PDB file of C-alpha atoms in Angstrom:
ATOM      1  CA  UNK I   1      40.446  22.762 -11.116  1.00 62.00           C
ATOM      2  CA  UNK I   2      40.456  20.567  -8.031  1.00 67.00           C
ATOM      3  CA  UNK I   3      38.573  23.209  -6.008  1.00 72.00           C
ATOM      4  CA  UNK I   4      36.006  23.423  -8.713  1.00 78.00           C
ATOM      5  CA  UNK I   5      35.438  19.794  -8.496  1.00 79.00           C
ATOM      6  CA  UNK I   6      35.108  19.940  -4.792  1.00 84.00           C
ATOM      7  CA  UNK I   7      32.581  22.697  -5.214  1.00 85.00           C
ATOM      8  CA  UNK I   8      30.634  20.646  -7.545  1.00 85.00           C
ATOM      9  CA  UNK I   9      30.821  17.725  -5.244  1.00 87.00           C
ATOM     10  CA  UNK I  10      29.495  19.936  -2.391  1.00 88.00           C
ATOM     11  CA  UNK I  11      26.524  21.067  -4.456  1.00 89.00           C
ATOM     12  CA  UNK I  12      25.642  17.859  -6.388  1.00 89.00           C
ATOM     13  CA  UNK I  13      26.625  14.803  -4.370  1.00 91.00           C
ATOM     14  CA  UNK I  14      27.192  15.756  -0.693  1.00 91.00           C
ATOM     15  CA  UNK I  15      23.449  16.753   0.009  1.00 93.00           C
ATOM     16  CA  UNK I  16      22.442  13.021  -0.904  1.00 93.00           C
ATOM     17  CA  UNK I  17      25.112  11.162   0.786  1.00 93.00           C
ATOM     18  CA  UNK I  18      23.078  10.653   3.911  1.00 94.00           C
ATOM     19  CA  UNK I  19      20.285   8.987   1.817  1.00 94.00           C
ATOM     20  CA  UNK I  20      22.762   6.911  -0.149  1.00 95.00           C
ATOM     21  CA  UNK I  21      24.358   5.632   3.064  1.00 95.00           C
ATOM     22  CA  UNK I  22      21.025   4.658   4.472  1.00 95.00           C
ATOM     23  CA  UNK I  23      20.098   2.664   1.454  1.00 95.00           C
ATOM     24  CA  UNK I  24      23.523   1.043   1.360  1.00 95.00           C
ATOM     25  CA  UNK I  25      23.199   0.047   5.084  1.00 94.00           C
ATOM     26  CA  UNK I  26      19.890  -1.571   4.430  1.00 93.00           C
ATOM     27  CA  UNK I  27      21.353  -3.403   1.392  1.00 93.00           C
ATOM     28  CA  UNK I  28      24.557  -4.566   2.831  1.00 92.00           C
ATOM     29  CA  UNK I  29      23.654  -4.969   6.598  1.00 89.00           C
ATOM     30  CA  UNK I  30      26.886  -3.269   7.847  1.00 89.00           C
ATOM     31  CA  UNK I  31      28.101   0.220   7.953  1.00 92.00           C
ATOM     32  CA  UNK I  32      31.670  -0.725   6.713  1.00 91.00           C
ATOM     33  CA  UNK I  33      30.523  -2.156   3.484  1.00 91.00           C
ATOM     34  CA  UNK I  34      27.983   0.635   3.128  1.00 93.00           C
ATOM     35  CA  UNK I  35      30.747   3.215   3.295  1.00 93.00           C
ATOM     36  CA  UNK I  36      32.660   1.330   0.609  1.00 92.00           C
ATOM     37  CA  UNK I  37      29.548   1.334  -1.597  1.00 93.00           C
ATOM     38  CA  UNK I  38      28.755   4.921  -1.188  1.00 94.00           C
ATOM     39  CA  UNK I  39      32.432   5.707  -1.829  1.00 93.00           C
ATOM     40  CA  UNK I  40      32.311   3.840  -5.176  1.00 91.00           C
ATOM     41  CA  UNK I  41      29.210   5.590  -6.051  1.00 93.00           C
ATOM     42  CA  UNK I  42      30.825   8.920  -5.388  1.00 91.00           C
ATOM     43  CA  UNK I  43      33.697   8.089  -7.383  1.00 89.00           C
ATOM     44  CA  UNK I  44      31.367   7.141 -10.317  1.00 90.00           C
ATOM     45  CA  UNK I  45      29.513  10.393  -9.772  1.00 89.00           C
ATOM     46  CA  UNK I  46      32.646  12.374  -9.836  1.00 85.00           C
ATOM     47  CA  UNK I  47      33.806  11.028 -13.113  1.00 87.00           C
ATOM     48  CA  UNK I  48      30.325  12.039 -14.541  1.00 87.00           C
ATOM     49  CA  UNK I  49      29.653  15.326 -12.763  1.00 86.00           C
ATOM     50  CA  UNK I  50      28.552  16.983 -15.969  1.00 86.00           C
ATOM     51  CA  UNK I  51      25.925  14.287 -16.563  1.00 88.00           C
ATOM     52  CA  UNK I  52      24.869  14.516 -12.957  1.00 88.00           C
ATOM     53  CA  UNK I  53      24.627  18.197 -13.180  1.00 87.00           C
ATOM     54  CA  UNK I  54      22.305  18.026 -16.093  1.00 90.00           C
ATOM     55  CA  UNK I  55      20.022  15.410 -14.501  1.00 89.00           C
ATOM     56  CA  UNK I  56      16.806  16.785 -13.028  1.00 91.00           C
ATOM     57  CA  UNK I  57      16.721  14.123 -10.358  1.00 92.00           C
ATOM     58  CA  UNK I  58      20.206  13.869  -9.065  1.00 92.00           C
ATOM     59  CA  UNK I  59      19.375  11.637  -6.166  1.00 93.00           C
ATOM     60  CA  UNK I  60      17.628   9.058  -8.468  1.00 94.00           C
ATOM     61  CA  UNK I  61      20.725   9.115 -10.615  1.00 95.00           C
ATOM     62  CA  UNK I  62      22.989   8.570  -7.738  1.00 94.00           C
ATOM     63  CA  UNK I  63      20.746   5.843  -6.413  1.00 95.00           C
ATOM     64  CA  UNK I  64      20.729   4.222  -9.762  1.00 95.00           C
ATOM     65  CA  UNK I  65      24.537   4.303  -9.766  1.00 94.00           C
ATOM     66  CA  UNK I  66      24.635   2.782  -6.395  1.00 94.00           C
ATOM     67  CA  UNK I  67      22.132   0.049  -7.305  1.00 94.00           C
ATOM     68  CA  UNK I  68      24.317  -0.986 -10.306  1.00 92.00           C
ATOM     69  CA  UNK I  69      27.311  -0.961  -8.216  1.00 92.00           C
ATOM     70  CA  UNK I  70      25.755  -3.010  -5.477  1.00 92.00           C
ATOM     71  CA  UNK I  71      24.504  -5.618  -8.154  1.00 90.00           C
ATOM     72  CA  UNK I  72      27.969  -5.693  -9.906  1.00 87.00           C
ATOM     73  CA  UNK I  73      29.761  -6.154  -6.468  1.00 82.00           C
ATOM     74  CA  UNK I  74      27.173  -8.307  -4.650  1.00 70.00           C
ATOM     75  CA  UNK I  75      28.587 -11.610  -6.072  1.00 61.00           C
ATOM     76  CA  UNK I  76      32.045 -10.628  -5.101  1.00 64.00           C
ATOM     77  CA  UNK I  77      31.215  -9.795  -1.524  1.00 59.00           C
ATOM     78  CA  UNK I  78      31.495 -12.216   1.111  1.00 52.00           C
ATOM     79  CA  UNK I  79      28.172 -13.356   2.283  1.00 49.00           C
ATOM     80  CA  UNK I  80      29.372 -14.296   5.729  1.00 48.00           C
ATOM     81  CA  UNK I  81      29.745 -12.190   8.738  1.00 46.00           C
ATOM     82  CA  UNK I  82      27.071  -9.788   7.481  1.00 49.00           C
ATOM     83  CA  UNK I  83      25.115  -9.030  10.831  1.00 46.00           C
ATOM     84  CA  UNK I  84      27.392  -6.268  12.157  1.00 49.00           C
ATOM     85  CA  UNK I  85      24.709  -3.548  12.612  1.00 51.00           C
ATOM     86  CA  UNK I  86      24.492  -2.498  16.359  1.00 49.00           C
ATOM     87  CA  UNK I  87      21.832  -5.104  17.214  1.00 48.00           C
ATOM     88  CA  UNK I  88      21.919  -4.297  21.048  1.00 47.00           C
ATOM     89  CA  UNK I  89      21.231  -0.651  20.219  1.00 48.00           C
ATOM     90  CA  UNK I  90      18.346  -1.594  17.963  1.00 48.00           C
ATOM     91  CA  UNK I  91      16.979  -3.840  20.489  1.00 47.00           C
ATOM     92  CA  UNK I  92      17.229  -0.878  23.055  1.00 47.00           C
ATOM     93  CA  UNK I  93      15.005   1.174  20.799  1.00 47.00           C
ATOM     94  CA  UNK I  94      12.255  -1.387  20.678  1.00 45.00           C
ATOM     95  CA  UNK I  95       9.041  -0.123  21.816  1.00 47.00           C
ATOM     96  CA  UNK I  96       8.203  -2.823  24.534  1.00 48.00           C
ATOM     97  CA  UNK I  97       7.763  -1.458  28.029  1.00 51.00           C
ATOM     98  CA  UNK I  98      10.866  -1.899  30.215  1.00 60.00           C
ATOM     99  CA  UNK I  99      12.034  -5.101  28.854  1.00 63.00           C
ATOM    100  CA  UNK I 100      14.102  -7.255  30.931  1.00 69.00           C
ATOM    101  CA  UNK I 101      17.436  -8.874  29.923  1.00 71.00           C
ATOM    102  CA  UNK I 102      15.855 -11.994  28.552  1.00 73.00           C
ATOM    103  CA  UNK I 103      13.424  -9.890  26.568  1.00 72.00           C
ATOM    104  CA  UNK I 104      16.203  -7.909  25.120  1.00 73.00           C
ATOM    105  CA  UNK I 105      18.166 -10.896  24.335  1.00 77.00           C
ATOM    106  CA  UNK I 106      15.095 -12.295  22.582  1.00 75.00           C
ATOM    107  CA  UNK I 107      14.509  -9.246  20.705  1.00 74.00           C
ATOM    108  CA  UNK I 108      18.117  -9.028  19.735  1.00 80.00           C
ATOM    109  CA  UNK I 109      17.961 -12.648  18.477  1.00 82.00           C
ATOM    110  CA  UNK I 110      14.795 -11.699  16.506  1.00 82.00           C
ATOM    111  CA  UNK I 111      16.738  -8.814  14.936  1.00 84.00           C
ATOM    112  CA  UNK I 112      19.502 -11.012  13.912  1.00 86.00           C
ATOM    113  CA  UNK I 113      17.179 -13.597  12.483  1.00 88.00           C
ATOM    114  CA  UNK I 114      15.353 -10.870  10.402  1.00 90.00           C
ATOM    115  CA  UNK I 115      18.756  -9.463   9.202  1.00 90.00           C
ATOM    116  CA  UNK I 116      19.827 -12.951   8.179  1.00 91.00           C
ATOM    117  CA  UNK I 117      16.584 -13.582   6.369  1.00 92.00           C
ATOM    118  CA  UNK I 118      16.833 -10.224   4.596  1.00 93.00           C
ATOM    119  CA  UNK I 119      20.313 -10.556   3.606  1.00 92.00           C
ATOM    120  CA  UNK I 120      19.627 -14.115   2.230  1.00 92.00           C
ATOM    121  CA  UNK I 121      17.195 -12.562  -0.425  1.00 93.00           C
ATOM    122  CA  UNK I 122      18.267 -12.090  -3.956  1.00 92.00           C
ATOM    123  CA  UNK I 123      20.111  -8.748  -4.622  1.00 92.00           C
ATOM    124  CA  UNK I 124      17.262  -7.129  -6.549  1.00 93.00           C
ATOM    125  CA  UNK I 125      14.774  -8.183  -3.876  1.00 95.00           C
ATOM    126  CA  UNK I 126      16.882  -6.560  -1.254  1.00 95.00           C
ATOM    127  CA  UNK I 127      17.148  -3.380  -3.357  1.00 95.00           C
ATOM    128  CA  UNK I 128      13.434  -3.209  -3.993  1.00 96.00           C
ATOM    129  CA  UNK I 129      12.527  -3.712  -0.262  1.00 96.00           C
ATOM    130  CA  UNK I 130      15.185  -1.357   0.912  1.00 95.00           C
ATOM    131  CA  UNK I 131      13.952   1.431  -1.484  1.00 95.00           C
ATOM    132  CA  UNK I 132      10.381   0.747  -0.256  1.00 95.00           C
ATOM    133  CA  UNK I 133      11.421   1.025   3.341  1.00 94.00           C
ATOM    134  CA  UNK I 134      13.165   4.331   2.610  1.00 93.00           C
ATOM    135  CA  UNK I 135       9.855   5.490   1.375  1.00 92.00           C
ATOM    136  CA  UNK I 136      10.249   5.523  -2.465  1.00 94.00           C
ATOM    137  CA  UNK I 137       7.280   4.956  -4.500  1.00 93.00           C
ATOM    138  CA  UNK I 138       6.965   2.780  -7.731  1.00 95.00           C
ATOM    139  CA  UNK I 139       7.687   5.639 -10.007  1.00 94.00           C
ATOM    140  CA  UNK I 140      10.890   6.513  -8.270  1.00 95.00           C
ATOM    141  CA  UNK I 141      11.957   2.696  -7.980  1.00 95.00           C
ATOM    142  CA  UNK I 142      11.244   2.295 -11.699  1.00 95.00           C
ATOM    143  CA  UNK I 143      13.525   5.249 -12.388  1.00 94.00           C
ATOM    144  CA  UNK I 144      16.240   3.880 -10.100  1.00 94.00           C
ATOM    145  CA  UNK I 145      16.231   0.286 -11.089  1.00 94.00           C
ATOM    146  CA  UNK I 146      15.146   0.437 -14.733  1.00 93.00           C
ATOM    147  CA  UNK I 147      12.319  -2.189 -14.005  1.00 94.00           C
ATOM    148  CA  UNK I 148       8.871  -1.338 -15.390  1.00 94.00           C
ATOM    149  CA  UNK I 149       6.037  -0.789 -12.941  1.00 93.00           C
ATOM    150  CA  UNK I 150       4.098  -3.766 -13.696  1.00 92.00           C
ATOM    151  CA  UNK I 151       7.137  -5.920 -13.312  1.00 95.00           C
ATOM    152  CA  UNK I 152       8.015  -4.180 -10.091  1.00 95.00           C
ATOM    153  CA  UNK I 153       4.733  -4.945  -8.595  1.00 95.00           C
ATOM    154  CA  UNK I 154       5.149  -8.686  -9.260  1.00 95.00           C
ATOM    155  CA  UNK I 155       8.772  -8.608  -8.099  1.00 96.00           C
ATOM    156  CA  UNK I 156       7.898  -6.707  -4.802  1.00 96.00           C
ATOM    157  CA  UNK I 157       5.225  -9.272  -4.211  1.00 95.00           C
ATOM    158  CA  UNK I 158       7.807 -12.088  -4.649  1.00 96.00           C
ATOM    159  CA  UNK I 159      10.291 -10.276  -2.525  1.00 96.00           C
ATOM    160  CA  UNK I 160       7.804 -10.120   0.291  1.00 95.00           C
ATOM    161  CA  UNK I 161       6.956 -13.697  -0.029  1.00 95.00           C
ATOM    162  CA  UNK I 162      10.670 -14.593  -0.064  1.00 95.00           C
ATOM    163  CA  UNK I 163      11.285 -12.674   2.993  1.00 95.00           C
ATOM    164  CA  UNK I 164       8.434 -14.389   4.917  1.00 94.00           C
ATOM    165  CA  UNK I 165       9.695 -17.685   3.712  1.00 93.00           C
ATOM    166  CA  UNK I 166      13.193 -17.073   4.787  1.00 93.00           C
ATOM    167  CA  UNK I 167      12.023 -15.740   8.230  1.00 90.00           C
ATOM    168  CA  UNK I 168      10.148 -18.989   8.650  1.00 88.00           C
ATOM    169  CA  UNK I 169      13.289 -20.900   8.136  1.00 85.00           C
ATOM    170  CA  UNK I 170      15.047 -18.905  10.798  1.00 77.00           C
ATOM    171  CA  UNK I 171      15.281 -20.508  14.197  1.00 71.00           C
ATOM    172  CA  UNK I 172      14.650 -17.141  15.872  1.00 60.00           C
ATOM    173  CA  UNK I 173      12.046 -15.428  13.673  1.00 59.00           C
ATOM    174  CA  UNK I 174      11.156 -11.938  14.939  1.00 53.00           C
ATOM    175  CA  UNK I 175       7.421 -12.199  14.610  1.00 50.00           C
ATOM    176  CA  UNK I 176       6.896 -11.420  18.236  1.00 43.00           C
ATOM    177  CA  UNK I 177       9.493  -8.446  18.264  1.00 42.00           C
ATOM    178  CA  UNK I 178       8.004  -6.923  15.080  1.00 46.00           C
ATOM    179  CA  UNK I 179       4.510  -7.217  16.066  1.00 46.00           C
ATOM    180  CA  UNK I 180       5.061  -5.660  19.559  1.00 41.00           C
ATOM    181  CA  UNK I 181       6.792  -2.671  17.839  1.00 45.00           C
ATOM    182  CA  UNK I 182       4.111  -2.347  15.321  1.00 45.00           C
ATOM    183  CA  UNK I 183       1.308   0.108  15.763  1.00 43.00           C
ATOM    184  CA  UNK I 184      -1.176  -2.103  13.869  1.00 42.00           C
TER     185      UNK I 184
ATOM    186  CA  UNK D   1     -10.218  -3.712   2.152  1.00 88.00           C
ATOM    187  CA  UNK D   2      -8.759  -6.964   0.630  1.00 93.00           C
ATOM    188  CA  UNK D   3      -5.360  -8.470   0.096  1.00 94.00           C
ATOM    189  CA  UNK D   4      -4.960  -6.599  -3.110  1.00 93.00           C
ATOM    190  CA  UNK D   5      -5.479  -3.310  -1.420  1.00 93.00           C
ATOM    191  CA  UNK D   6      -3.050  -4.148   1.155  1.00 95.00           C
ATOM    192  CA  UNK D   7      -0.476  -5.132  -1.543  1.00 94.00           C
ATOM    193  CA  UNK D   8      -1.121  -1.844  -3.255  1.00 93.00           C
ATOM    194  CA  UNK D   9      -0.333   0.103  -0.055  1.00 94.00           C
ATOM    195  CA  UNK D  10       2.784  -1.926   0.482  1.00 94.00           C
ATOM    196  CA  UNK D  11       3.966  -1.478  -3.103  1.00 94.00           C
ATOM    197  CA  UNK D  12       3.426   2.326  -3.509  1.00 93.00           C
ATOM    198  CA  UNK D  13       1.734   3.868  -0.421  1.00 89.00           C
ATOM    199  CA  UNK D  14       3.140   5.569   2.554  1.00 88.00           C
ATOM    200  CA  UNK D  15       2.506   3.294   5.439  1.00 86.00           C
ATOM    201  CA  UNK D  16       3.661   5.570   8.082  1.00 85.00           C
ATOM    202  CA  UNK D  17       1.297   8.348   7.064  1.00 86.00           C
ATOM    203  CA  UNK D  18      -1.998   6.718   6.563  1.00 88.00           C
ATOM    204  CA  UNK D  19      -5.133   8.515   7.446  1.00 90.00           C
ATOM    205  CA  UNK D  20      -7.115   7.218  10.391  1.00 92.00           C
ATOM    206  CA  UNK D  21      -9.846   5.565   8.309  1.00 92.00           C
ATOM    207  CA  UNK D  22      -7.551   3.857   6.038  1.00 92.00           C
ATOM    208  CA  UNK D  23      -5.388   2.591   8.993  1.00 93.00           C
ATOM    209  CA  UNK D  24      -8.406   1.260  10.727  1.00 94.00           C
ATOM    210  CA  UNK D  25      -9.343  -0.673   7.484  1.00 94.00           C
ATOM    211  CA  UNK D  26      -5.923  -2.020   7.269  1.00 94.00           C
ATOM    212  CA  UNK D  27      -5.850  -2.997  10.869  1.00 94.00           C
ATOM    213  CA  UNK D  28      -9.399  -4.807  10.414  1.00 95.00           C
ATOM    214  CA  UNK D  29      -8.041  -6.703   7.433  1.00 95.00           C
ATOM    215  CA  UNK D  30      -4.697  -7.748   8.831  1.00 94.00           C
ATOM    216  CA  UNK D  31      -6.322  -8.939  11.928  1.00 94.00           C
ATOM    217  CA  UNK D  32      -8.101 -11.670   9.896  1.00 94.00           C
ATOM    218  CA  UNK D  33      -5.425 -12.350   7.335  1.00 94.00           C
ATOM    219  CA  UNK D  34      -2.097 -13.757   8.600  1.00 94.00           C
ATOM    220  CA  UNK D  35      -0.445 -13.538   5.183  1.00 93.00           C
ATOM    221  CA  UNK D  36      -1.003  -9.664   4.811  1.00 94.00           C
ATOM    222  CA  UNK D  37      -0.306  -9.238   8.576  1.00 95.00           C
ATOM    223  CA  UNK D  38       3.031 -10.932   8.001  1.00 94.00           C
ATOM    224  CA  UNK D  39       3.849  -8.672   5.000  1.00 94.00           C
ATOM    225  CA  UNK D  40       2.681  -5.656   6.911  1.00 94.00           C
ATOM    226  CA  UNK D  41       4.688  -6.282   9.945  1.00 94.00           C
ATOM    227  CA  UNK D  42       7.852  -7.223   8.029  1.00 94.00           C
ATOM    228  CA  UNK D  43       7.407  -3.801   5.968  1.00 94.00           C
ATOM    229  CA  UNK D  44       6.941  -2.127   9.237  1.00 92.00           C
ATOM    230  CA  UNK D  45       9.945  -3.739  10.725  1.00 92.00           C
ATOM    231  CA  UNK D  46      12.200  -2.725   7.826  1.00 92.00           C
ATOM    232  CA  UNK D  47      10.827   0.826   7.672  1.00 92.00           C
ATOM    233  CA  UNK D  48      11.278   1.497  11.400  1.00 90.00           C
ATOM    234  CA  UNK D  49      14.677  -0.275  12.027  1.00 88.00           C
ATOM    235  CA  UNK D  50      17.397   2.039  13.299  1.00 86.00           C
ATOM    236  CA  UNK D  51      20.337   2.406  11.001  1.00 90.00           C
ATOM    237  CA  UNK D  52      23.847   3.640  11.917  1.00 91.00           C
ATOM    238  CA  UNK D  53      24.606   7.266  11.331  1.00 92.00           C
ATOM    239  CA  UNK D  54      26.775   8.067   8.443  1.00 92.00           C
ATOM    240  CA  UNK D  55      30.279   8.827   9.708  1.00 92.00           C
ATOM    241  CA  UNK D  56      31.251  12.491   8.916  1.00 89.00           C
ATOM    242  CA  UNK D  57      34.696  11.427   7.621  1.00 92.00           C
ATOM    243  CA  UNK D  58      32.935   9.598   4.726  1.00 92.00           C
ATOM    244  CA  UNK D  59      31.982  12.888   3.130  1.00 91.00           C
ATOM    245  CA  UNK D  60      35.407  14.313   3.620  1.00 90.00           C
ATOM    246  CA  UNK D  61      37.008  11.321   2.061  1.00 90.00           C
ATOM    247  CA  UNK D  62      34.636  11.321  -0.879  1.00 89.00           C
ATOM    248  CA  UNK D  63      35.115  15.039  -1.284  1.00 86.00           C
ATOM    249  CA  UNK D  64      38.908  14.418  -1.628  1.00 86.00           C
ATOM    250  CA  UNK D  65      38.430  11.567  -3.975  1.00 83.00           C
ATOM    251  CA  UNK D  66      36.411  13.951  -6.194  1.00 78.00           C
ATOM    252  CA  UNK D  67      39.427  16.248  -6.532  1.00 73.00           C
ATOM    253  CA  UNK D  68      41.483  13.257  -7.806  1.00 72.00           C
ATOM    254  CA  UNK D  69      38.828  11.717  -9.954  1.00 68.00           C
ATOM    255  CA  UNK D  70      39.121  11.844 -13.674  1.00 65.00           C
ATOM    256  CA  UNK D  71      36.203  12.717 -15.776  1.00 64.00           C
ATOM    257  CA  UNK D  72      34.957   9.713 -17.669  1.00 60.00           C
ATOM    258  CA  UNK D  73      35.424  11.256 -21.145  1.00 55.00           C
ATOM    259  CA  UNK D  74      39.034  12.265 -20.388  1.00 54.00           C
ATOM    260  CA  UNK D  75      39.989   8.914 -18.961  1.00 53.00           C
ATOM    261  CA  UNK D  76      38.416   7.190 -21.955  1.00 56.00           C
ATOM    262  CA  UNK D  77      40.539   9.497 -24.359  1.00 59.00           C
ATOM    263  CA  UNK D  78      43.625   8.786 -22.463  1.00 61.00           C
ATOM    264  CA  UNK D  79      42.942   5.121 -22.549  1.00 64.00           C
ATOM    265  CA  UNK D  80      42.507   5.214 -26.298  1.00 69.00           C
ATOM    266  CA  UNK D  81      45.654   7.180 -26.714  1.00 73.00           C
ATOM    267  CA  UNK D  82      47.587   4.444 -24.703  1.00 75.00           C
ATOM    268  CA  UNK D  83      46.165   1.774 -26.917  1.00 80.00           C
ATOM    269  CA  UNK D  84      47.172   3.604 -30.119  1.00 82.00           C
ATOM    270  CA  UNK D  85      50.604   4.273 -28.925  1.00 84.00           C
ATOM    271  CA  UNK D  86      51.023   0.616 -27.853  1.00 86.00           C
ATOM    272  CA  UNK D  87      49.765  -0.656 -31.216  1.00 87.00           C
ATOM    273  CA  UNK D  88      52.305   1.585 -33.128  1.00 89.00           C
ATOM    274  CA  UNK D  89      55.158   0.522 -30.869  1.00 89.00           C
ATOM    275  CA  UNK D  90      54.206  -3.166 -31.519  1.00 90.00           C
ATOM    276  CA  UNK D  91      54.008  -2.455 -35.215  1.00 90.00           C
ATOM    277  CA  UNK D  92      57.484  -0.618 -35.201  1.00 91.00           C
ATOM    278  CA  UNK D  93      58.955  -3.645 -33.215  1.00 90.00           C
ATOM    279  CA  UNK D  94      57.430  -6.107 -35.634  1.00 90.00           C
ATOM    280  CA  UNK D  95      58.750  -4.153 -38.660  1.00 91.00           C
ATOM    281  CA  UNK D  96      62.330  -3.927 -37.082  1.00 90.00           C
ATOM    282  CA  UNK D  97      62.329  -7.684 -36.592  1.00 89.00           C
ATOM    283  CA  UNK D  98      61.221  -8.332 -40.107  1.00 89.00           C
ATOM    284  CA  UNK D  99      63.878  -5.988 -41.556  1.00 89.00           C
ATOM    285  CA  UNK D 100      66.522  -7.772 -39.437  1.00 87.00           C
ATOM    286  CA  UNK D 101      65.155 -11.204 -40.482  1.00 85.00           C
ATOM    287  CA  UNK D 102      65.336 -10.215 -44.204  1.00 83.00           C
ATOM    288  CA  UNK D 103      68.907  -8.981 -43.845  1.00 82.00           C
ATOM    289  CA  UNK D 104      70.018 -12.268 -42.267  1.00 78.00           C
ATOM    290  CA  UNK D 105      67.972 -14.395 -44.878  1.00 73.00           C
ATOM    291  CA  UNK D 106      70.287 -14.223 -47.977  1.00 67.00           C
ATOM    292  CA  UNK D 107      73.225 -15.390 -45.795  1.00 67.00           C
ATOM    293  CA  UNK D 108      71.166 -18.394 -44.622  1.00 65.00           C
ATOM    294  CA  UNK D 109      69.968 -19.156 -48.103  1.00 64.00           C
ATOM    295  CA  UNK D 110      73.447 -18.984 -49.482  1.00 65.00           C
ATOM    296  CA  UNK D 111      74.653 -21.255 -46.807  1.00 65.00           C
ATOM    297  CA  UNK D 112      72.044 -23.934 -47.463  1.00 63.00           C
ATOM    298  CA  UNK D 113      72.990 -25.163 -50.976  1.00 58.00           C
ATOM    299  CA  UNK D 114      76.601 -25.876 -49.749  1.00 57.00           C
ATOM    300  CA  UNK D 115      75.159 -28.218 -47.132  1.00 55.00           C
ATOM    301  CA  UNK D 116      72.840 -29.643 -49.757  1.00 54.00           C
ATOM    302  CA  UNK D 117      75.578 -30.313 -52.263  1.00 56.00           C
ATOM    303  CA  UNK D 118      77.675 -32.423 -49.917  1.00 57.00           C
ATOM    304  CA  UNK D 119      77.676 -35.956 -50.906  1.00 59.00           C
ATOM    305  CA  UNK D 120      75.971 -38.467 -48.535  1.00 52.00           C
TER     306      UNK D 120
END
């Protein structure tokens, strides 16, 4: 019985865990909370393996469960100490040519400011921008969040405005860093 | 290309795989539109940021949780069973207390008039 369930997990859930984890990292800003969220999602999935098995879009189903878990848990989670992603590693990946220590520091500060601004957004706004950043289109986001397409457009617009506004409020806004990285 | 076109791409397009013509049009627009430029760069920043790799132990942990997890239907049935058993036990306790109370009641009633008949 337990082995059957492990087999179902391997077939239905495991192939999507990387994706779930990426979205969770974006939503929560740190790998530890992301693991907890993915684990919660997996528990719900395992309680509903039959439903997951019959769903034509298992990843969407899992992301929807994760979105609901995130929204449910977001109010309970602490909003302090959220910037725990490896900022220095991210700064090292930036595309500026041979940055000196001061540039790296500035970029890292920019990353932190961006992270703070992003995590200060409303939970649904974070979800929408995270799913867009992962490459999901409106149809998929509609299926995951249950928000209709027209409402989604308005909410995405508001989310982008809110992010820009929150970045303006940050003392170390990452405009320079993001623009130097951008190909546009 | 106008602000609405940019918003449409940001809403539903694949910004990492724009064809050359479209990319040039986007670049031309955002060069002269600070608001769209800001949205575009923020989206780009979110899209290209590096994320931590998933720890392999997470898969193993979730896999083991799977073996222990109870299917939702079964856990609901078990929960209902507990509620029914609990309610029956509470009813039985209440009935027992009622019976004991009724057995003691005549004695108490018989004792009361004696007290009442005593002269003041």
